[in-house]
Amino acid sequence: TPLHIAARNGHRDVALVLLERGTDADARTNTQRTPLHVAADKNNLEVIRLLLDHNADVHARNDEQWTPLHIVAQDDHVEAARLLLDHGADIEAHEEDGWTPLHLAAQDNHLDVCRLLID
């Protein structure tokens, strides 16, 4: 969707206009990714903030059962992880193979994200 494109490219102002005009903050791609998944993947903090402020589902799962927190944990996006946690992201969420965000962060030695998830 256009909102997914804005989220991917970090175009906060475009995303804001789309949301103000009624675009669904939780629109899905064919792989069940929401704009929040896409913004998390690209570490676009301003778009993540905007989507969360517009009540995007922090618990949304893609077709592999990954939440946005799984994505930022694997990619070592500490500030994005903090934002998601501040909005109630579930640190115990399991993806389809049973892995939590902490498993993914630990696997890739992302110490700061591990600390954040443990604290």
mmCIF file of N, CA and C in Angstrom:
data_model
loop_
_atom_site.group_PDB
_atom_site.id
_atom_site.type_symbol
_atom_site.label_atom_id
_atom_site.label_comp_id
_atom_site.label_asym_id
_atom_site.label_seq_id
_atom_site.Cartn_x
_atom_site.Cartn_y
_atom_site.Cartn_z
ATOM 1 N N THR A 1 0.850 -1.187 0.000
ATOM 2 C CA THR A 1 0.000 0.000 0.000
ATOM 3 C C THR A 1 0.888 1.240 0.000
ATOM 4 N N PRO A 2 0.350 2.391 -0.298
ATOM 5 C CA PRO A 2 1.153 3.616 -0.207
ATOM 6 C C PRO A 2 1.736 3.830 1.195
ATOM 7 N N LEU A 3 1.000 3.430 2.233
ATOM 8 C CA LEU A 3 1.527 3.585 3.591
ATOM 9 C C LEU A 3 2.732 2.672 3.824
ATOM 10 N N HIS A 4 2.711 1.489 3.284
ATOM 11 C CA HIS A 4 3.881 0.603 3.380
ATOM 12 C C HIS A 4 5.090 1.241 2.691
ATOM 13 N N ILE A 5 4.861 1.853 1.547
ATOM 14 C CA ILE A 5 5.956 2.501 0.814
ATOM 15 C C ILE A 5 6.509 3.670 1.613
ATOM 16 N N ALA A 6 5.632 4.485 2.182
ATOM 17 C CA ALA A 6 6.079 5.611 3.011
ATOM 18 C C ALA A 6 6.855 5.100 4.226
ATOM 19 N N ALA A 7 6.381 4.017 4.836
ATOM 20 C CA ALA A 7 7.060 3.437 5.998
ATOM 21 C C ALA A 7 8.437 2.916 5.618
ATOM 22 N N ARG A 8 8.518 2.246 4.484
ATOM 23 C CA ARG A 8 9.798 1.693 4.026
ATOM 24 C C ARG A 8 10.814 2.793 3.761
ATOM 25 N N ASN A 9 10.360 3.882 3.164
ATOM 26 C CA ASN A 9 11.273 4.951 2.758
ATOM 27 C C ASN A 9 11.456 6.043 3.805
ATOM 28 N N GLY A 10 10.809 5.912 4.940
ATOM 29 C CA GLY A 10 10.968 6.886 6.013
ATOM 30 C C GLY A 10 10.296 8.218 5.742
ATOM 31 N N HIS A 11 9.257 8.208 4.929
ATOM 32 C CA HIS A 11 8.549 9.445 4.579
ATOM 33 C C HIS A 11 7.431 9.702 5.591
ATOM 34 N N ARG A 12 7.815 10.262 6.734
ATOM 35 C CA ARG A 12 6.870 10.502 7.819
ATOM 36 C C ARG A 12 5.722 11.405 7.393
ATOM 37 N N ASP A 13 6.026 12.492 6.696
ATOM 38 C CA ASP A 13 4.977 13.444 6.323
ATOM 39 C C ASP A 13 3.954 12.814 5.383
ATOM 40 N N VAL A 14 4.412 12.001 4.467
ATOM 41 C CA VAL A 14 3.484 11.292 3.574
ATOM 42 C C VAL A 14 2.635 10.320 4.390
ATOM 43 N N ALA A 15 3.269 9.592 5.286
ATOM 44 C CA ALA A 15 2.535 8.653 6.134
ATOM 45 C C ALA A 15 1.476 9.384 6.956
ATOM 46 N N LEU A 16 1.824 10.555 7.474
ATOM 47 C CA LEU A 16 0.872 11.334 8.265
ATOM 48 C C LEU A 16 -0.350 11.723 7.436
ATOM 49 N N VAL A 17 -0.123 12.220 6.237
ATOM 50 C CA VAL A 17 -1.243 12.594 5.364
ATOM 51 C C VAL A 17 -2.127 11.381 5.095
ATOM 52 N N LEU A 18 -1.514 10.253 4.797
ATOM 53 C CA LEU A 18 -2.288 9.038 4.521
ATOM 54 C C LEU A 18 -3.125 8.625 5.731
ATOM 55 N N LEU A 19 -2.520 8.663 6.904
ATOM 56 C CA LEU A 19 -3.245 8.288 8.119
ATOM 57 C C LEU A 19 -4.371 9.269 8.417
ATOM 58 N N GLU A 20 -4.097 10.560 8.225
ATOM 59 C CA GLU A 20 -5.127 11.574 8.466
ATOM 60 C C GLU A 20 -6.297 11.437 7.496
ATOM 61 N N ARG A 21 -6.040 10.867 6.338
ATOM 62 C CA ARG A 21 -7.097 10.678 5.331
ATOM 63 C C ARG A 21 -7.776 9.316 5.457
ATOM 64 N N GLY A 22 -7.455 8.593 6.526
ATOM 65 C CA GLY A 22 -8.188 7.369 6.811
ATOM 66 C C GLY A 22 -7.542 6.062 6.400
ATOM 67 N N THR A 23 -6.294 6.102 5.960
ATOM 68 C CA THR A 23 -5.605 4.854 5.621
ATOM 69 C C THR A 23 -5.476 3.986 6.869
ATOM 70 N N ASP A 24 -5.688 2.712 6.710
ATOM 71 C CA ASP A 24 -5.602 1.757 7.811
ATOM 72 C C ASP A 24 -4.149 1.594 8.248
ATOM 73 N N ALA A 25 -3.861 1.939 9.498
ATOM 74 C CA ALA A 25 -2.499 1.826 10.030
ATOM 75 C C ALA A 25 -2.034 0.374 10.087
ATOM 76 N N ASP A 26 -2.972 -0.560 10.030
ATOM 77 C CA ASP A 26 -2.638 -1.984 10.112
ATOM 78 C C ASP A 26 -2.912 -2.731 8.808
ATOM 79 N N ALA A 27 -2.876 -2.011 7.691
ATOM 80 C CA ALA A 27 -3.058 -2.656 6.382
ATOM 81 C C ALA A 27 -2.015 -3.757 6.216
ATOM 82 N N ARG A 28 -2.373 -4.805 5.492
ATOM 83 C CA ARG A 28 -1.499 -5.973 5.347
ATOM 84 C C ARG A 28 -1.049 -6.171 3.908
ATOM 85 N N THR A 29 0.194 -6.640 3.775
ATOM 86 C CA THR A 29 0.684 -7.095 2.472
ATOM 87 C C THR A 29 0.265 -8.555 2.296
ATOM 88 N N ASN A 30 0.637 -9.149 1.181
ATOM 89 C CA ASN A 30 0.317 -10.565 0.965
ATOM 90 C C ASN A 30 1.077 -11.486 1.917
ATOM 91 N N THR A 31 2.123 -10.967 2.572
ATOM 92 C CA THR A 31 2.848 -11.744 3.586
ATOM 93 C C THR A 31 2.477 -11.293 5.001
ATOM 94 N N GLN A 32 1.373 -10.553 5.089
ATOM 95 C CA GLN A 32 0.807 -10.117 6.369
ATOM 96 C C GLN A 32 1.656 -9.089 7.113
ATOM 97 N N ARG A 33 2.558 -8.433 6.399
ATOM 98 C CA ARG A 33 3.346 -7.369 7.025
ATOM 99 C C ARG A 33 2.519 -6.090 7.081
ATOM 100 N N THR A 34 2.561 -5.434 8.234
ATOM 101 C CA THR A 34 1.906 -4.143 8.398
ATOM 102 C C THR A 34 2.924 -3.037 8.127
ATOM 103 N N PRO A 35 2.474 -1.797 7.996
ATOM 104 C CA PRO A 35 3.436 -0.693 7.874
ATOM 105 C C PRO A 35 4.417 -0.652 9.057
ATOM 106 N N LEU A 36 3.956 -1.054 10.244
ATOM 107 C CA LEU A 36 4.854 -1.074 11.401
ATOM 108 C C LEU A 36 5.964 -2.110 11.222
ATOM 109 N N HIS A 37 5.662 -3.262 10.672
ATOM 110 C CA HIS A 37 6.711 -4.246 10.358
ATOM 111 C C HIS A 37 7.745 -3.630 9.408
ATOM 112 N N VAL A 38 7.255 -2.940 8.387
ATOM 113 C CA VAL A 38 8.142 -2.368 7.366
ATOM 114 C C VAL A 38 9.003 -1.260 7.962
ATOM 115 N N ALA A 39 8.399 -0.363 8.731
ATOM 116 C CA ALA A 39 9.159 0.723 9.361
ATOM 117 C C ALA A 39 10.185 0.155 10.339
ATOM 118 N N ALA A 40 9.809 -0.898 11.067
ATOM 119 C CA ALA A 40 10.735 -1.543 12.001
ATOM 120 C C ALA A 40 11.916 -2.148 11.252
ATOM 121 N N ASP A 41 11.637 -2.804 10.148
ATOM 122 C CA ASP A 41 12.682 -3.428 9.338
ATOM 123 C C ASP A 41 13.689 -2.397 8.839
ATOM 124 N N LYS A 42 13.215 -1.219 8.500
ATOM 125 C CA LYS A 42 14.090 -0.165 7.974
ATOM 126 C C LYS A 42 14.584 0.785 9.060
ATOM 127 N N ASN A 43 14.190 0.538 10.315
ATOM 128 C CA ASN A 43 14.595 1.368 11.454
ATOM 129 C C ASN A 43 14.212 2.839 11.249
ATOM 130 N N ASN A 44 13.042 3.063 10.691
ATOM 131 C CA ASN A 44 12.542 4.421 10.475
ATOM 132 C C ASN A 44 11.786 4.874 11.722
ATOM 133 N N LEU A 45 12.558 5.421 12.673
ATOM 134 C CA LEU A 45 12.028 5.724 13.999
ATOM 135 C C LEU A 45 10.866 6.703 13.974
ATOM 136 N N GLU A 46 10.946 7.740 13.158
ATOM 137 C CA GLU A 46 9.863 8.724 13.123
ATOM 138 C C GLU A 46 8.576 8.109 12.596
ATOM 139 N N VAL A 47 8.685 7.233 11.635
ATOM 140 C CA VAL A 47 7.489 6.562 11.113
ATOM 141 C C VAL A 47 6.965 5.562 12.144
ATOM 142 N N ILE A 48 7.850 4.871 12.827
ATOM 143 C CA ILE A 48 7.422 3.957 13.894
ATOM 144 C C ILE A 48 6.629 4.732 14.938
ATOM 145 N N ARG A 49 7.180 5.867 15.391
ATOM 146 C CA ARG A 49 6.493 6.711 16.375
ATOM 147 C C ARG A 49 5.114 7.130 15.877
ATOM 148 N N LEU A 50 5.074 7.600 14.641
ATOM 149 C CA LEU A 50 3.821 8.061 14.054
ATOM 150 C C LEU A 50 2.788 6.935 14.010
ATOM 151 N N LEU A 51 3.187 5.780 13.541
ATOM 152 C CA LEU A 51 2.258 4.652 13.462
ATOM 153 C C LEU A 51 1.752 4.256 14.846
ATOM 154 N N LEU A 52 2.641 4.218 15.814
ATOM 155 C CA LEU A 52 2.226 3.881 17.176
ATOM 156 C C LEU A 52 1.278 4.936 17.731
ATOM 157 N N ASP A 53 1.548 6.202 17.429
ATOM 158 C CA ASP A 53 0.655 7.284 17.870
ATOM 159 C C ASP A 53 -0.717 7.194 17.208
ATOM 160 N N HIS A 54 -0.786 6.516 16.068
ATOM 161 C CA HIS A 54 -2.058 6.304 15.372
ATOM 162 C C HIS A 54 -2.601 4.890 15.629
ATOM 163 N N ASN A 55 -2.190 4.337 16.756
ATOM 164 C CA ASN A 55 -2.723 3.065 17.256
ATOM 165 C C ASN A 55 -2.449 1.856 16.365
ATOM 166 N N ALA A 56 -1.310 1.866 15.682
ATOM 167 C CA ALA A 56 -0.910 0.666 14.948
ATOM 168 C C ALA A 56 -0.743 -0.477 15.950
ATOM 169 N N ASP A 57 -1.075 -1.667 15.531
ATOM 170 C CA ASP A 57 -1.032 -2.839 16.400
ATOM 171 C C ASP A 57 0.407 -3.294 16.624
ATOM 172 N N VAL A 58 0.910 -3.030 17.822
ATOM 173 C CA VAL A 58 2.285 -3.395 18.165
ATOM 174 C C VAL A 58 2.456 -4.915 18.226
ATOM 175 N N HIS A 59 1.348 -5.644 18.332
ATOM 176 C CA HIS A 59 1.381 -7.108 18.420
ATOM 177 C C HIS A 59 1.119 -7.789 17.080
ATOM 178 N N ALA A 60 1.006 -7.021 16.007
ATOM 179 C CA ALA A 60 0.700 -7.591 14.686
ATOM 180 C C ALA A 60 1.748 -8.632 14.304
ATOM 181 N N ARG A 61 1.285 -9.697 13.673
ATOM 182 C CA ARG A 61 2.176 -10.790 13.256
ATOM 183 C C ARG A 61 2.102 -10.964 11.745
ATOM 184 N N ASN A 62 3.279 -11.201 11.169
ATOM 185 C CA ASN A 62 3.309 -11.477 9.727
ATOM 186 C C ASN A 62 3.038 -12.968 9.498
ATOM 187 N N ASP A 63 3.213 -13.426 8.280
ATOM 188 C CA ASP A 63 2.885 -14.821 7.969
ATOM 189 C C ASP A 63 3.840 -15.836 8.599
ATOM 190 N N GLU A 64 4.937 -15.365 9.167
ATOM 191 C CA GLU A 64 5.851 -16.244 9.908
ATOM 192 C C GLU A 64 5.711 -16.035 11.417
ATOM 193 N N GLN A 65 4.674 -15.274 11.785
ATOM 194 C CA GLN A 65 4.348 -14.980 13.185
ATOM 195 C C GLN A 65 5.350 -14.044 13.864
ATOM 196 N N TRP A 66 6.083 -13.292 13.059
ATOM 197 C CA TRP A 66 6.997 -12.299 13.607
ATOM 198 C C TRP A 66 6.228 -11.024 13.926
ATOM 199 N N THR A 67 6.536 -10.455 15.087
ATOM 200 C CA THR A 67 6.030 -9.134 15.444
ATOM 201 C C THR A 67 7.088 -8.105 15.039
ATOM 202 N N PRO A 68 6.736 -6.827 15.047
ATOM 203 C CA PRO A 68 7.770 -5.813 14.792
ATOM 204 C C PRO A 68 8.951 -5.926 15.765
ATOM 205 N N LEU A 69 8.682 -6.336 17.010
ATOM 206 C CA LEU A 69 9.775 -6.487 17.977
ATOM 207 C C LEU A 69 10.749 -7.586 17.558
ATOM 208 N N HIS A 70 10.280 -8.667 16.983
ATOM 209 C CA HIS A 70 11.189 -9.695 16.461
ATOM 210 C C HIS A 70 12.147 -9.082 15.430
ATOM 211 N N ILE A 71 11.595 -8.264 14.561
ATOM 212 C CA ILE A 71 12.400 -7.671 13.487
ATOM 213 C C ILE A 71 13.490 -6.775 14.048
ATOM 214 N N VAL A 72 13.130 -5.876 14.956
ATOM 215 C CA VAL A 72 14.142 -4.936 15.469
ATOM 216 C C VAL A 72 15.149 -5.643 16.358
ATOM 217 N N ALA A 73 14.729 -6.704 17.044
ATOM 218 C CA ALA A 73 15.671 -7.464 17.875
ATOM 219 C C ALA A 73 16.712 -8.151 17.004
ATOM 220 N N GLN A 74 16.272 -8.753 15.917
ATOM 221 C CA GLN A 74 17.210 -9.430 15.020
ATOM 222 C C GLN A 74 18.156 -8.441 14.348
ATOM 223 N N ASP A 75 17.657 -7.248 14.055
ATOM 224 C CA ASP A 75 18.449 -6.263 13.316
ATOM 225 C C ASP A 75 19.215 -5.291 14.210
ATOM 226 N N ASP A 76 19.130 -5.475 15.534
ATOM 227 C CA ASP A 76 19.875 -4.647 16.495
ATOM 228 C C ASP A 76 19.458 -3.178 16.463
ATOM 229 N N HIS A 77 18.172 -2.934 16.312
ATOM 230 C CA HIS A 77 17.640 -1.568 16.314
ATOM 231 C C HIS A 77 17.163 -1.239 17.733
ATOM 232 N N VAL A 78 18.086 -0.770 18.561
ATOM 233 C CA VAL A 78 17.825 -0.588 19.989
ATOM 234 C C VAL A 78 16.725 0.435 20.244
ATOM 235 N N GLU A 79 16.811 1.603 19.625
ATOM 236 C CA GLU A 79 15.811 2.647 19.888
ATOM 237 C C GLU A 79 14.434 2.230 19.390
ATOM 238 N N ALA A 80 14.387 1.550 18.274
ATOM 239 C CA ALA A 80 13.101 1.051 17.782
ATOM 240 C C ALA A 80 12.529 0.029 18.765
ATOM 241 N N ALA A 81 13.377 -0.830 19.296
ATOM 242 C CA ALA A 81 12.923 -1.804 20.292
ATOM 243 C C ALA A 81 12.369 -1.087 21.517
ATOM 244 N N ARG A 82 13.057 -0.053 21.964
ATOM 245 C CA ARG A 82 12.595 0.713 23.123
ATOM 246 C C ARG A 82 11.211 1.323 22.851
ATOM 247 N N LEU A 83 11.032 1.904 21.670
ATOM 248 C CA LEU A 83 9.732 2.484 21.307
ATOM 249 C C LEU A 83 8.627 1.431 21.342
ATOM 250 N N LEU A 84 8.889 0.297 20.747
ATOM 251 C CA LEU A 84 7.888 -0.767 20.719
ATOM 252 C C LEU A 84 7.571 -1.266 22.125
ATOM 253 N N LEU A 85 8.596 -1.438 22.941
ATOM 254 C CA LEU A 85 8.377 -1.881 24.320
ATOM 255 C C LEU A 85 7.588 -0.842 25.111
ATOM 256 N N ASP A 86 7.886 0.429 24.893
ATOM 257 C CA ASP A 86 7.146 1.500 25.573
ATOM 258 C C ASP A 86 5.668 1.493 25.200
ATOM 259 N N HIS A 87 5.354 0.903 24.058
ATOM 260 C CA HIS A 87 3.963 0.812 23.610
ATOM 261 C C HIS A 87 3.376 -0.589 23.836
ATOM 262 N N GLY A 88 4.029 -1.363 24.682
ATOM 263 C CA GLY A 88 3.449 -2.628 25.114
ATOM 264 C C GLY A 88 3.805 -3.864 24.317
ATOM 265 N N ALA A 89 4.853 -3.796 23.492
ATOM 266 C CA ALA A 89 5.254 -4.978 22.725
ATOM 267 C C ALA A 89 5.544 -6.145 23.671
ATOM 268 N N ASP A 90 5.188 -7.331 23.245
ATOM 269 C CA ASP A 90 5.308 -8.542 24.053
ATOM 270 C C ASP A 90 6.675 -9.190 23.852
ATOM 271 N N ILE A 91 7.503 -9.154 24.900
ATOM 272 C CA ILE A 91 8.840 -9.742 24.787
ATOM 273 C C ILE A 91 8.784 -11.270 24.746
ATOM 274 N N GLU A 92 7.656 -11.835 25.125
ATOM 275 C CA GLU A 92 7.504 -13.296 25.136
ATOM 276 C C GLU A 92 6.851 -13.841 23.868
ATOM 277 N N ALA A 93 6.558 -12.983 22.897
ATOM 278 C CA ALA A 93 5.912 -13.440 21.660
ATOM 279 C C ALA A 93 6.812 -14.453 20.951
ATOM 280 N N HIS A 94 6.222 -15.549 20.535
ATOM 281 C CA HIS A 94 6.953 -16.606 19.827
ATOM 282 C C HIS A 94 6.587 -16.580 18.349
ATOM 283 N N GLU A 95 7.613 -16.653 17.497
ATOM 284 C CA GLU A 95 7.343 -16.779 16.067
ATOM 285 C C GLU A 95 7.107 -18.248 15.750
ATOM 286 N N GLU A 96 6.925 -18.585 14.479
ATOM 287 C CA GLU A 96 6.472 -19.935 14.117
ATOM 288 C C GLU A 96 7.415 -21.057 14.544
ATOM 289 N N ASP A 97 8.680 -20.761 14.760
ATOM 290 C CA ASP A 97 9.627 -21.780 15.223
ATOM 291 C C ASP A 97 9.840 -21.726 16.732
ATOM 292 N N GLY A 98 9.084 -20.866 17.413
ATOM 293 C CA GLY A 98 9.154 -20.782 18.862
ATOM 294 C C GLY A 98 10.134 -19.759 19.404
ATOM 295 N N TRP A 99 10.753 -18.995 18.523
ATOM 296 C CA TRP A 99 11.753 -18.025 18.955
ATOM 297 C C TRP A 99 11.099 -16.725 19.408
ATOM 298 N N THR A 100 11.627 -16.189 20.505
ATOM 299 C CA THR A 100 11.204 -14.877 20.994
ATOM 300 C C THR A 100 12.168 -13.816 20.450
ATOM 301 N N PRO A 101 11.824 -12.547 20.616
ATOM 302 C CA PRO A 101 12.778 -11.500 20.220
ATOM 303 C C PRO A 101 14.141 -11.659 20.912
ATOM 304 N N LEU A 102 14.142 -12.080 22.169
ATOM 305 C CA LEU A 102 15.409 -12.272 22.881
ATOM 306 C C LEU A 102 16.250 -13.371 22.229
ATOM 307 N N HIS A 103 15.634 -14.453 21.812
ATOM 308 C CA HIS A 103 16.378 -15.506 21.101
ATOM 309 C C HIS A 103 17.092 -14.931 19.873
ATOM 310 N N LEU A 104 16.368 -14.125 19.106
ATOM 311 C CA LEU A 104 16.934 -13.567 17.873
ATOM 312 C C LEU A 104 18.076 -12.607 18.168
ATOM 313 N N ALA A 105 17.904 -11.768 19.189
ATOM 314 C CA ALA A 105 18.962 -10.821 19.552
ATOM 315 C C ALA A 105 20.197 -11.564 20.065
ATOM 316 N N ALA A 106 19.981 -12.587 20.885
ATOM 317 C CA ALA A 106 21.100 -13.351 21.443
ATOM 318 C C ALA A 106 21.848 -14.109 20.348
ATOM 319 N N GLN A 107 21.116 -14.661 19.401
ATOM 320 C CA GLN A 107 21.741 -15.419 18.313
ATOM 321 C C GLN A 107 22.762 -14.581 17.555
ATOM 322 N N ASP A 108 22.465 -13.307 17.376
ATOM 323 C CA ASP A 108 23.352 -12.433 16.604
ATOM 324 C C ASP A 108 24.217 -11.528 17.480
ATOM 325 N N ASN A 109 24.272 -11.834 18.783
ATOM 326 C CA ASN A 109 25.134 -11.111 19.716
ATOM 327 C C ASN A 109 24.800 -9.621 19.797
ATOM 328 N N HIS A 110 23.510 -9.300 19.772
ATOM 329 C CA HIS A 110 23.075 -7.904 19.896
ATOM 330 C C HIS A 110 22.884 -7.590 21.382
ATOM 331 N N LEU A 111 24.000 -7.293 22.035
ATOM 332 C CA LEU A 111 24.033 -7.151 23.483
ATOM 333 C C LEU A 111 23.097 -6.063 24.001
ATOM 334 N N ASP A 112 23.073 -4.905 23.355
ATOM 335 C CA ASP A 112 22.230 -3.810 23.845
ATOM 336 C C ASP A 112 20.747 -4.160 23.763
ATOM 337 N N VAL A 113 20.345 -4.809 22.692
ATOM 338 C CA VAL A 113 18.947 -5.232 22.586
ATOM 339 C C VAL A 113 18.656 -6.312 23.625
ATOM 340 N N CYS A 114 19.580 -7.234 23.823
ATOM 341 C CA CYS A 114 19.397 -8.261 24.855
ATOM 342 C C CYS A 114 19.189 -7.621 26.219
ATOM 343 N N ARG A 115 20.036 -6.673 26.555
ATOM 344 C CA ARG A 115 19.897 -5.979 27.848
ATOM 345 C C ARG A 115 18.531 -5.317 27.970
ATOM 346 N N LEU A 116 18.120 -4.639 26.914
ATOM 347 C CA LEU A 116 16.832 -3.950 26.922
ATOM 348 C C LEU A 116 15.686 -4.943 27.131
ATOM 349 N N LEU A 117 15.749 -6.074 26.480
ATOM 350 C CA LEU A 117 14.687 -7.066 26.596
ATOM 351 C C LEU A 117 14.685 -7.750 27.959
ATOM 352 N N ILE A 118 15.835 -7.857 28.580
ATOM 353 C CA ILE A 118 15.935 -8.509 29.887
ATOM 354 C C ILE A 118 15.518 -7.571 31.014
ATOM 355 N N ASP A 119 15.826 -6.284 30.863
ATOM 356 C CA ASP A 119 15.537 -5.312 31.946
ATOM 357 C C ASP A 119 14.088 -5.029 32.147
#
